mmCIF file of C-alpha atoms in Angstrom:
data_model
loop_
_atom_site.group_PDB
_atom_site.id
_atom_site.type_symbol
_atom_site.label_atom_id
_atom_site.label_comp_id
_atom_site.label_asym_id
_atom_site.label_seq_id
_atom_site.Cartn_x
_atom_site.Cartn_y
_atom_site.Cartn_z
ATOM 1 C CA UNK A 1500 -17.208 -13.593 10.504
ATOM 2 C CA UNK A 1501 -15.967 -16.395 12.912
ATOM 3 C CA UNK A 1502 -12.450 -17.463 13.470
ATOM 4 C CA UNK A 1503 -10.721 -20.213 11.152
ATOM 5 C CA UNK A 1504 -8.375 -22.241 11.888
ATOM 6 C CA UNK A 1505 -5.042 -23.817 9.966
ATOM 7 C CA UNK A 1506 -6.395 -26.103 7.662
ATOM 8 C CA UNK A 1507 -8.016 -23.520 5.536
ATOM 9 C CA UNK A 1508 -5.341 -21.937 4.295
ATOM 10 C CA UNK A 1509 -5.467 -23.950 1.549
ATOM 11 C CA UNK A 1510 -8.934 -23.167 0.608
ATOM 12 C CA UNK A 1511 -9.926 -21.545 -2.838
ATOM 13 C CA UNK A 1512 -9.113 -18.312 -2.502
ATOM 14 C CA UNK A 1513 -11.596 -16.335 -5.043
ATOM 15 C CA UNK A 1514 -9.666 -13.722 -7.417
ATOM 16 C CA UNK A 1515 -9.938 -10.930 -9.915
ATOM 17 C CA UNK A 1516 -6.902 -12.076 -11.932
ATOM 18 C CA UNK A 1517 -8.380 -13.782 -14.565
ATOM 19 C CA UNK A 1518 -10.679 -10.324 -14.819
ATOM 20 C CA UNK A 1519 -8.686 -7.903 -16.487
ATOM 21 C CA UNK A 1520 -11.273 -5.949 -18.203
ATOM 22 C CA UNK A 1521 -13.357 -5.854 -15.520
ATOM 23 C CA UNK A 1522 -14.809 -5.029 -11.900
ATOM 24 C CA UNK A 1523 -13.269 -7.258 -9.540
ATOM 25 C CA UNK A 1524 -16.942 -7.068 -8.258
ATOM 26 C CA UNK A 1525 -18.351 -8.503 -11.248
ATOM 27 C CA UNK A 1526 -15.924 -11.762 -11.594
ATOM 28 C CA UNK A 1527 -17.038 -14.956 -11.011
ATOM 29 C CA UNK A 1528 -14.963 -17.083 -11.937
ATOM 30 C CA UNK A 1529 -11.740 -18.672 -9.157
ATOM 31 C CA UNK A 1530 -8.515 -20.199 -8.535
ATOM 32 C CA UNK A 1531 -7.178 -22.296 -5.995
ATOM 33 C CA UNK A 1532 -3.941 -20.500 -3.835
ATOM 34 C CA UNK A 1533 -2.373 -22.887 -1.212
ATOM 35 C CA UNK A 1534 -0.949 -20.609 1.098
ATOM 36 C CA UNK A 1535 0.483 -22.736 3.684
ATOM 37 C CA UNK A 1536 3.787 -23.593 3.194
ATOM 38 C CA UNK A 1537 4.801 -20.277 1.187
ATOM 39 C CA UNK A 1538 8.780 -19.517 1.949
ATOM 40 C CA UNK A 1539 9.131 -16.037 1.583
ATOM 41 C CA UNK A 1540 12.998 -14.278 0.776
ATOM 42 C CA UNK A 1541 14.256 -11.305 1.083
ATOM 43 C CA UNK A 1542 15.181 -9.229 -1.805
ATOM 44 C CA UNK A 1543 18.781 -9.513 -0.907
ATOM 45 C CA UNK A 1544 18.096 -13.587 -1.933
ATOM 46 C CA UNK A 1545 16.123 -12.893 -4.522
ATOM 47 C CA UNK A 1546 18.673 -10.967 -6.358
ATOM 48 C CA UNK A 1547 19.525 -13.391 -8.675
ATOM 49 C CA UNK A 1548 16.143 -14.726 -8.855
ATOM 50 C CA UNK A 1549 14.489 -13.937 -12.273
ATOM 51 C CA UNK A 1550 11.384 -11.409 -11.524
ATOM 52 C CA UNK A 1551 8.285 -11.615 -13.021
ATOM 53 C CA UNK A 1552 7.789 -11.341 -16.979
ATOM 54 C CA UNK A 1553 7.214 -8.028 -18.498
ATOM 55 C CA UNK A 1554 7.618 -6.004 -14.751
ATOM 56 C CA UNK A 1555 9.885 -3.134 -13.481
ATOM 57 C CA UNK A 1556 10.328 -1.326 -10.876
ATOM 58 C CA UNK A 1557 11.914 1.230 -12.285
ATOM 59 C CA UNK A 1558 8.000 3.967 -12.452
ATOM 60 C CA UNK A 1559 9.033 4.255 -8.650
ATOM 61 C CA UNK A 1560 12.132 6.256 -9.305
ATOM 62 C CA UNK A 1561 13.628 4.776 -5.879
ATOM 63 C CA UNK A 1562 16.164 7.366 -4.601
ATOM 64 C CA UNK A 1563 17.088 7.172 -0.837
ATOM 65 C CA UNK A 1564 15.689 10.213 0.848
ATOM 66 C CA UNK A 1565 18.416 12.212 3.366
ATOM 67 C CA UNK A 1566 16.405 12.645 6.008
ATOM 68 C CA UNK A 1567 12.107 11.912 6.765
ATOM 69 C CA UNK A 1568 9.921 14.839 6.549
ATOM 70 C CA UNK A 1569 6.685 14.646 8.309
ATOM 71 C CA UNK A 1570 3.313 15.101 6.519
ATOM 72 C CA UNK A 1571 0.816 17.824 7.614
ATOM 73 C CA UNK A 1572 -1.058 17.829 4.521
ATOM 74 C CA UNK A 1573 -4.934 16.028 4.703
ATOM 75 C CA UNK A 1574 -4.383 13.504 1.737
ATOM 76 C CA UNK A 1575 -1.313 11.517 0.095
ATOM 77 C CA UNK A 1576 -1.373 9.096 -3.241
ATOM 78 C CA UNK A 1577 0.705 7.160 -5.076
ATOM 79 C CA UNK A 1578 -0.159 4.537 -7.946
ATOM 80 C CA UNK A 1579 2.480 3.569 -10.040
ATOM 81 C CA UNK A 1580 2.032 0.295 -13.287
ATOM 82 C CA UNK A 1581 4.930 -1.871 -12.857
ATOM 83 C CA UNK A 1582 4.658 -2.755 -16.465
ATOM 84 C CA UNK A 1583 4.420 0.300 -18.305
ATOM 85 C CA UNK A 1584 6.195 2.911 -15.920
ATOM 86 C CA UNK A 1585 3.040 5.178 -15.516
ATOM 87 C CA UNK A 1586 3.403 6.996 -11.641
ATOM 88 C CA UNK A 1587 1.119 9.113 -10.196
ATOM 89 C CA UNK A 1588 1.694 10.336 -6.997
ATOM 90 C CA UNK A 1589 1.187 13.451 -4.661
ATOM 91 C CA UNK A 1590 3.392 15.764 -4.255
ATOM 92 C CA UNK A 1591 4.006 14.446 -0.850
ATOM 93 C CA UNK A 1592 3.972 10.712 -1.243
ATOM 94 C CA UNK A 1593 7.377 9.976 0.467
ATOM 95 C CA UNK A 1594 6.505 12.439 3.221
ATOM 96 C CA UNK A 1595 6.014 10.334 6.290
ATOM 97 C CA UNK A 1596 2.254 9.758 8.104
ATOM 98 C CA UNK A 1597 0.785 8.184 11.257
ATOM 99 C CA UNK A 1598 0.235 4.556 9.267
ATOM 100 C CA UNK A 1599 -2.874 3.187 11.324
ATOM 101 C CA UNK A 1600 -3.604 -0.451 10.937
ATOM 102 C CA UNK A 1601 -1.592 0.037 7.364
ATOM 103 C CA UNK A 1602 1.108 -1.371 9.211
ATOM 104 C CA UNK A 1603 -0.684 -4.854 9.653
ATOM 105 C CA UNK A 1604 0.984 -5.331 6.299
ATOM 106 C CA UNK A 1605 4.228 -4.992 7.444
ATOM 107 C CA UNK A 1606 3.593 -6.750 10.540
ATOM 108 C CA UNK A 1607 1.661 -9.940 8.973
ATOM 109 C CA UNK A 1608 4.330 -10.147 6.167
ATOM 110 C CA UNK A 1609 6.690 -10.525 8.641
ATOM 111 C CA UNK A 1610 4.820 -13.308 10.540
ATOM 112 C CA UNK A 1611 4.067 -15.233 7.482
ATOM 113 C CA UNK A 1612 7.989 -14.742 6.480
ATOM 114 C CA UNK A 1613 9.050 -15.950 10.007
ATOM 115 C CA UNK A 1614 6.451 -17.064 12.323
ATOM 116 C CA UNK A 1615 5.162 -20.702 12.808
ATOM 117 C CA UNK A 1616 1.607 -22.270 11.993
ATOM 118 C CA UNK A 1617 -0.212 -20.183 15.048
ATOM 119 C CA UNK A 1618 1.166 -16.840 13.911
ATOM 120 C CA UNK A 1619 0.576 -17.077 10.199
ATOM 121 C CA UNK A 1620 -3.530 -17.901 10.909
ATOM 122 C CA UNK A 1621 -3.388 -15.078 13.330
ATOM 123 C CA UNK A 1622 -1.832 -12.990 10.977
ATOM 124 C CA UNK A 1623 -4.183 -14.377 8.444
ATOM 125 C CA UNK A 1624 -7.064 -13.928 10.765
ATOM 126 C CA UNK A 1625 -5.419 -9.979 11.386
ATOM 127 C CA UNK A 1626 -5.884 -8.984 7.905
ATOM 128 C CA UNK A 1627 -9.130 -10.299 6.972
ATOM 129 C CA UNK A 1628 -10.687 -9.106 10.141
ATOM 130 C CA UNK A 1629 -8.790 -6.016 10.796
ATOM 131 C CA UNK A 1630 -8.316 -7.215 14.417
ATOM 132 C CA UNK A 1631 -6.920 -4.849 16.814
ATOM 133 C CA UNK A 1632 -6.139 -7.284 19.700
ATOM 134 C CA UNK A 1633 -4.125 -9.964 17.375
ATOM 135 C CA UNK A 1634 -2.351 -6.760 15.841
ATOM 136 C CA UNK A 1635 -0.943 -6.249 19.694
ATOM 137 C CA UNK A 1636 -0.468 -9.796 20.345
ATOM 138 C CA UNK A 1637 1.767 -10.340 17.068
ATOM 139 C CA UNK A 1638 3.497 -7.122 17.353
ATOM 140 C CA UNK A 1639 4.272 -8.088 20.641
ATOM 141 C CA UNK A 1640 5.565 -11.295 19.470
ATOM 142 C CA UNK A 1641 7.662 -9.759 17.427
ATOM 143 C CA UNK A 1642 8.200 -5.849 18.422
ATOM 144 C CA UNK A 1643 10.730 -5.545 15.069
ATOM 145 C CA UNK A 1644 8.366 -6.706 12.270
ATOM 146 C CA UNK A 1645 7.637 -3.310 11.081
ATOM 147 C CA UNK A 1646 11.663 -2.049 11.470
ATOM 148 C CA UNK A 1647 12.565 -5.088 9.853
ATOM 149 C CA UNK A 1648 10.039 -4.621 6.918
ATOM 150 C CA UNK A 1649 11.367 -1.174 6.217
ATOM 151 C CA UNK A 1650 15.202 -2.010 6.367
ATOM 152 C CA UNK A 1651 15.043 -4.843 3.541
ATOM 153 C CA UNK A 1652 12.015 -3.131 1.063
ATOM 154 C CA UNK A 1653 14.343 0.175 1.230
ATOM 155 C CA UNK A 1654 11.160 2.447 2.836
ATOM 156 C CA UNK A 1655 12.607 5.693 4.335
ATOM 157 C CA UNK A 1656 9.261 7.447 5.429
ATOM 158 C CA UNK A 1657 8.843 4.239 7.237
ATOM 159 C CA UNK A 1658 9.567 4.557 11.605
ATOM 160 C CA UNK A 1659 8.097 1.531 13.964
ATOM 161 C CA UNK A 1660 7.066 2.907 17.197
ATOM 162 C CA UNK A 1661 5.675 1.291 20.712
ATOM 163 C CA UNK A 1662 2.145 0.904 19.582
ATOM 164 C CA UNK A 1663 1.955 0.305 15.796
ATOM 165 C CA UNK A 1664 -1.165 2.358 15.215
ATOM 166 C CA UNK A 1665 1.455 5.105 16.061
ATOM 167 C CA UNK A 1666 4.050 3.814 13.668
ATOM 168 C CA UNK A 1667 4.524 5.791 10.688
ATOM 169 C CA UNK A 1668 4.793 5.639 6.800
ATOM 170 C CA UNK A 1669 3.712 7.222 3.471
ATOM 171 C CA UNK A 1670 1.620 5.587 0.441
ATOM 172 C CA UNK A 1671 4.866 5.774 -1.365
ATOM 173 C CA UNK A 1672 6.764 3.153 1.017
ATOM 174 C CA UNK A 1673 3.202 0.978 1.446
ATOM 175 C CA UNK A 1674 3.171 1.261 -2.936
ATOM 176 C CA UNK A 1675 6.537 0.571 -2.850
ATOM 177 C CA UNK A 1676 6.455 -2.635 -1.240
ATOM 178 C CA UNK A 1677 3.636 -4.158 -2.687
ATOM 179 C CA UNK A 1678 5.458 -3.519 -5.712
ATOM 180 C CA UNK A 1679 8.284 -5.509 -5.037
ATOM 181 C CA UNK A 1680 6.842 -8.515 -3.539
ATOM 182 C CA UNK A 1681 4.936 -8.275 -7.177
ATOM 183 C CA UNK A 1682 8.153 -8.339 -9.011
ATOM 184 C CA UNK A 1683 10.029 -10.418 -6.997
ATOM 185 C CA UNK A 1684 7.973 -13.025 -4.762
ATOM 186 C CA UNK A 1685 4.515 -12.861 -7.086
ATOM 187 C CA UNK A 1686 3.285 -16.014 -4.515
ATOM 188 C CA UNK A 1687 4.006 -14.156 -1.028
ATOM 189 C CA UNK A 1688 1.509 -15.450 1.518
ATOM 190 C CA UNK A 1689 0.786 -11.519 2.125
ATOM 191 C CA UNK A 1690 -0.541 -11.097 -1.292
ATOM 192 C CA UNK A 1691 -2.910 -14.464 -1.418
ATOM 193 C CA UNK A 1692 -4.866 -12.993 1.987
ATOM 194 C CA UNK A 1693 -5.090 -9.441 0.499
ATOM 195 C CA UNK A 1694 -7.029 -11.242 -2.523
ATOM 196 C CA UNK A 1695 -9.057 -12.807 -0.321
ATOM 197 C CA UNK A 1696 -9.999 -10.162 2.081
ATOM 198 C CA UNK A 1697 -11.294 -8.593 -1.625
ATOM 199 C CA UNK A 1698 -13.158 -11.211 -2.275
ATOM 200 C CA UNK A 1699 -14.694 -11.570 1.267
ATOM 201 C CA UNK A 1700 -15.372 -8.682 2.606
ATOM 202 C CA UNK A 1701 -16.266 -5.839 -0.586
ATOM 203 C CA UNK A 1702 -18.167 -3.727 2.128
ATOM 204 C CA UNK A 1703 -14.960 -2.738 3.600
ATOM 205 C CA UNK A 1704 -13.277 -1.772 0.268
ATOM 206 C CA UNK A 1705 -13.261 2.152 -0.190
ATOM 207 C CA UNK A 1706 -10.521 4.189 -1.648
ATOM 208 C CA UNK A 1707 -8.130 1.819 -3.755
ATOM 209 C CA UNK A 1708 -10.275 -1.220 -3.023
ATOM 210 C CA UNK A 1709 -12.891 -0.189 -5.808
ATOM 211 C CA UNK A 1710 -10.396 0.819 -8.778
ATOM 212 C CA UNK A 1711 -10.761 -1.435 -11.582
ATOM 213 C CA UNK A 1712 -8.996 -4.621 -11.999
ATOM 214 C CA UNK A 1713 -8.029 -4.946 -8.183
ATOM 215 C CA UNK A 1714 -7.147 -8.647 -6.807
ATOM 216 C CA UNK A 1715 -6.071 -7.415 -3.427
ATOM 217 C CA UNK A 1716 -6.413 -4.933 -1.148
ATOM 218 C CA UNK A 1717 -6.085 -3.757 2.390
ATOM 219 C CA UNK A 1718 -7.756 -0.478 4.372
ATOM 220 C CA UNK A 1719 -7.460 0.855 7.632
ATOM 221 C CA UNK A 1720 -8.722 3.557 9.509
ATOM 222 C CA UNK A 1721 -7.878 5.254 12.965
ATOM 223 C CA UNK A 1722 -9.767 5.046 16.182
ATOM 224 C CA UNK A 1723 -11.027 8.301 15.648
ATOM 225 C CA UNK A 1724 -12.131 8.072 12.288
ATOM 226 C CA UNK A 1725 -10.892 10.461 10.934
ATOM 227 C CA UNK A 1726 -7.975 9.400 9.599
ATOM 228 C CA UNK A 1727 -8.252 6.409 6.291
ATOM 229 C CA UNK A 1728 -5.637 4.386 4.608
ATOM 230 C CA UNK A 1729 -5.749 2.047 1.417
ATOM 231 C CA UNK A 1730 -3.494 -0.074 -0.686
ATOM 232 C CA UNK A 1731 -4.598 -2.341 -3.536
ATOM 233 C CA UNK A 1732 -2.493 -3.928 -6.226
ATOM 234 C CA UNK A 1733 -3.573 -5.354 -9.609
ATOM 235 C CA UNK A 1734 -2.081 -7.990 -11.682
ATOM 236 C CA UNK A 1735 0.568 -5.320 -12.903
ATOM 237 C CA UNK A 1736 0.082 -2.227 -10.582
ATOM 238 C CA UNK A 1737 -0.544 -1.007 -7.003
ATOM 239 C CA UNK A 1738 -2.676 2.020 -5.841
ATOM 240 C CA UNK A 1739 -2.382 3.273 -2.429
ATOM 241 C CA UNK A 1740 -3.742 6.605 -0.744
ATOM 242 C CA UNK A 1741 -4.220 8.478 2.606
ATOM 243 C CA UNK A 1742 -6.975 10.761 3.614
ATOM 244 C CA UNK A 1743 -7.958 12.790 7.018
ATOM 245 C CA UNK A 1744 -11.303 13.668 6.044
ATOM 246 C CA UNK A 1745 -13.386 10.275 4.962
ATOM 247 C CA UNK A 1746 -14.012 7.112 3.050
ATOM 248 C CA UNK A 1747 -16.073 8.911 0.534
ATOM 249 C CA UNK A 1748 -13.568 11.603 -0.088
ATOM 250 C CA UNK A 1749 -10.751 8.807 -0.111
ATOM 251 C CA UNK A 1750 -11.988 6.931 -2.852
ATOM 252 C CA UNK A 1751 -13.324 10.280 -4.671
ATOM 253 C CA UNK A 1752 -9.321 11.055 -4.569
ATOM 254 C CA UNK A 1753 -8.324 7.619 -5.619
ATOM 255 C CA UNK A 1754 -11.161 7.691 -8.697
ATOM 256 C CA UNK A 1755 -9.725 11.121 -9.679
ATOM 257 C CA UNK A 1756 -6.075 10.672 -9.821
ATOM 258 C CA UNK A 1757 -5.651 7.221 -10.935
ATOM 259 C CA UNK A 1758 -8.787 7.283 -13.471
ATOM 260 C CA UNK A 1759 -9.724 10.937 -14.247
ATOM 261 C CA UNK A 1760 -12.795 10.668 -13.170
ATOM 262 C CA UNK A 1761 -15.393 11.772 -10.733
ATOM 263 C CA UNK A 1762 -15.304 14.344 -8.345
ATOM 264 C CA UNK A 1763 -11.535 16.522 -8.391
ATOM 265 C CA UNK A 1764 -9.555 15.737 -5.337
ATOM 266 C CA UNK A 1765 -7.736 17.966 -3.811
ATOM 267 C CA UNK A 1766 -9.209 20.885 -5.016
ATOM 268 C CA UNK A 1767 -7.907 24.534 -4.758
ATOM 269 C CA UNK A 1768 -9.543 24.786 -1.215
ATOM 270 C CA UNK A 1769 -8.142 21.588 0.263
ATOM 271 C CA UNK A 1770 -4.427 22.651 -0.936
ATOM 272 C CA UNK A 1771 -2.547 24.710 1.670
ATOM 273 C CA UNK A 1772 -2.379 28.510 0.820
ATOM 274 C CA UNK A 1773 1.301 29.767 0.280
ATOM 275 C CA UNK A 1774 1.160 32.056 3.412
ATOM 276 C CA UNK A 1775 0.296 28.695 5.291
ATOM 277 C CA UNK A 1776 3.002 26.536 3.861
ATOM 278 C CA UNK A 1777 6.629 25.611 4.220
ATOM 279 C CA UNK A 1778 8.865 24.032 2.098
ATOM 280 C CA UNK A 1779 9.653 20.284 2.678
ATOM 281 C CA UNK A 1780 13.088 20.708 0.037
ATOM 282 C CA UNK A 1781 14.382 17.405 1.453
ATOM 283 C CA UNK A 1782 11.696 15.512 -0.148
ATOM 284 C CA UNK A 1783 11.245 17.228 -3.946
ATOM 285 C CA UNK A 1784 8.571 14.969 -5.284
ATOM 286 C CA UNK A 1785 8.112 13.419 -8.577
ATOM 287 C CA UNK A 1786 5.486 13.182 -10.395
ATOM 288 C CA UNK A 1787 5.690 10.710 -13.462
ATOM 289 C CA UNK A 1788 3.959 10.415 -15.965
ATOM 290 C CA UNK A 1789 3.948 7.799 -18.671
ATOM 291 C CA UNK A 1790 2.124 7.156 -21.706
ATOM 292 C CA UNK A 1791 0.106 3.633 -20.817
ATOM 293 C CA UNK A 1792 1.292 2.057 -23.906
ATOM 294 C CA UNK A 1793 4.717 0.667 -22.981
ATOM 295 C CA UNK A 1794 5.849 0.839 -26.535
ATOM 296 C CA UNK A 1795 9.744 1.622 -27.537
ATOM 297 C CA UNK A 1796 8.932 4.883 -28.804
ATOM 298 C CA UNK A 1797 6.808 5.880 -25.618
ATOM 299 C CA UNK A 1798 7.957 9.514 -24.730
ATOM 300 C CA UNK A 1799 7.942 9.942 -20.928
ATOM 301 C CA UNK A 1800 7.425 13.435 -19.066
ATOM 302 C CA UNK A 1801 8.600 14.073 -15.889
ATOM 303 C CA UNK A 1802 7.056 17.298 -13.559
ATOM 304 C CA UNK A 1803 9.195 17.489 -10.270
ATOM 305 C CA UNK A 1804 7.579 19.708 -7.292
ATOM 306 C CA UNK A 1805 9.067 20.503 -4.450
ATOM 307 C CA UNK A 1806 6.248 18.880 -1.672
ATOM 308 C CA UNK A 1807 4.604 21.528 1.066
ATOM 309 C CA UNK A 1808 3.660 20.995 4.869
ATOM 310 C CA UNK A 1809 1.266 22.970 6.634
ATOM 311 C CA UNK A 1810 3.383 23.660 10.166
ATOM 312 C CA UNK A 1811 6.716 22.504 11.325
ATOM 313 C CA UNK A 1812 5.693 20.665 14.416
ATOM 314 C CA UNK A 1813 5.011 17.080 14.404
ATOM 315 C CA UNK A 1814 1.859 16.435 16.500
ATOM 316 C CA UNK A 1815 2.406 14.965 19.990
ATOM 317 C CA UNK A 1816 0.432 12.015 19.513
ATOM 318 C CA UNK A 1817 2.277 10.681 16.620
#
C-alpha cells in the first residue's frame, strides 16, 4: 500500500463502533475521525478530567509489582471489560516478554503526543504498515518514547532497550494501556490509526484482531517468526495476547479464553511440568472473573495463582 502523506489524516476513517453485535468484518457502515490536531495528556493532567461514561479501570487490579520477572512460558493473555470488571488473564500476564514491533504502540503514541506534522504521518505510516525502517528512524528520534510510555501508564513489566524489537513487556502492561487511553483520552490519535489499520488491512488481523466487536487493533511478529503479539480494544474492552508457536495457535488461544470457544489453548501438554518449573512468587497472578452483567448484585470471584517460568536464565538475545 503506498505512502500517504499529511493531508489525509483527516480522511474517514472506517469503524466497527457503531457494530456492537457484530463482526467488525461484516460492518459497513463509517464515521469520520480527524486525527490531526489531537492534543494528547498525560494521566497526571487528566486527573481531574471526567473519564468516559459507564468505564473503570478498576477489572485490572493495578498493584505495583516489586521487582520484573521474566517470562519463559510459550503464550501470555490478558482481556479485561472496562465496563463490567470481567478479567481474564494468564497466569503470567505481568511477567515481562521480548515485545517485538508491540512496542510501535508505545513508540507512535509518543510521537503523536509530542512529535510535529512529519513524525505523526510516519508514525501513522509505522502502524498501518508495520514498517521496520520508520520504527528505527522514530525511535531514534526519540530513544525515550518507550521509557517514557511506561513511567506515566504505570507498566512495570515494561524495559526500553537499544533496539526496540528487543524492548520488553507483557500483554498485561500493552492491555493496560489501551485501557486507559479508553477511559481517559477516548480520542487519542493512537486509537483512531489502530481502527483504521482494522479496517484496512483484515489480512493481517490474527489473534485479538478477529474477536468480536473489535474497532482497533495492532499485531506484530518477530523476525524469526516465531514469536506473535496482538492487542485489540473494543468500544468497552481490550484483548491482548502473546504466543511463540504461530498465528493460528494465537488466535486459537485468544478464541478460547476470551470466548470459550474453539480449540483449548494451552492445553495440559503446552503447560510446563512441575519438575520443569520454578516459582515466579514476585508476580502471584490474578485471575478475575466477573459475571458480564455489571448489575449491583453481581457476585465477583477471584482465583489467585502464583505464575511459573520454565528456567531462571533470561535468554541472551533479549
Amino acid at each position: 500500500m503506498p505512502s500517504r502523506s499529511a493531508s489525509s489524516y483527516s480522511r474517514a476513517v472506517t469503524t466497527a463502533v457503531v457494530c456492537s453485535a457484530l463482526l467488525v468484518t461484516g460492518c459497513g457502515r463509517s464515521i469520520t475521525t480527524d486525527i490531526t490536531n489531537v492534543v494528547l495528556k498525560s494521566p497526571e493532567e487528566l486527573a481531574d478530567v471526567d473519564r468516559t461514561p459507564g468505564l473503570s479501570l478498576q477489572g485490572f487490579e493495578y498493584k505495583k509489582q516489586a521487582k520484573r520477572t521474566f517470562d519463559h512460558l510459550p503464550y501470555q493473555y490478558t482481556y479485561v471489560n472496562l465496563r463490567t470488571g470481567k478479567h481474564v488473564g494468564s497466569t503470567n500476564e505481568r511477567n515481562s516478554r521480548r515485545a517485538q514491533g508491540i512496542v510501535r504502540l508505545f513508540i507512535g503514541h509518543y510521537a503523536f503526543t509530542k512529535g510535529g506534522e512529519k513524525e505523526r504521518e510516519q508514525a501513522r505510516r509505522m502502524l498501518l504498515h508495520d514498517d521496520n525502517a520508520i520504527t528505527d528512524e522514530l525511535y531514534s528520534v526519540f530513544p525515550n518514547s518507550i521509557s517514557w510510555v511506561a513511567d506515566k501508564y504505570q507498566l512495570d513489566a515494561t524495559t526500553a532497550n537499544n533496539y526496540w524489537a528487543y524492548s520488553q513487556t507483557s500483554s498485561y502492561d500493552v492491555a493496560y494501556f489501551l485501557g486507559q487511553l479508553l477511559d481517559r483520552e477516548p480520542d487519542a490519535t493512537l486509537l483512531a490509526v489502530m481502527r483504521e489499520r482494522q479496517s484496512l488491512n483484515p489480512q493481517q488481523n490474527y489473534g485479538s484482531g478477529v474477536l468480536p466487536n473489535i474497532i482497533g487493533s495492532q499485531t506484530a511478529e518477530s523476525d524469526e517468526n516465531k514469536e506473535y503479539f496482538s492487542a485489540g480494544y473494543g468500544s468497552d474492552f481490550v484483548a491482548v495476547g502473546a504466543v511463540n508457536t504461530s498465528k493460528t495457535t494465537l488466535t486459537d488461544m485468544m478464541k478460547y479464553q476470551v470466548l470459550g470457544e474453539g480449540k483449548p489453548y494451552p492445553t495440559e501438554t503446552e503447560k510446563p511440568s512441575a519438575s520443569e518449573t520454578t516459582s515466579a512468587t514476585s508476580t502471584s497472578a490474578t485471575l478475575t472473573s466477573r459475571a458480564a452483567s455489571g448489575t449491583a448484585n453481581t457476585k465477583t470471584a477471584a482465583v489467585t495463582k502464583t505464575a511459573t517460568t520454565t528456567a531462571t536464565k533470561e535468554p541472551t538475545d533479549y
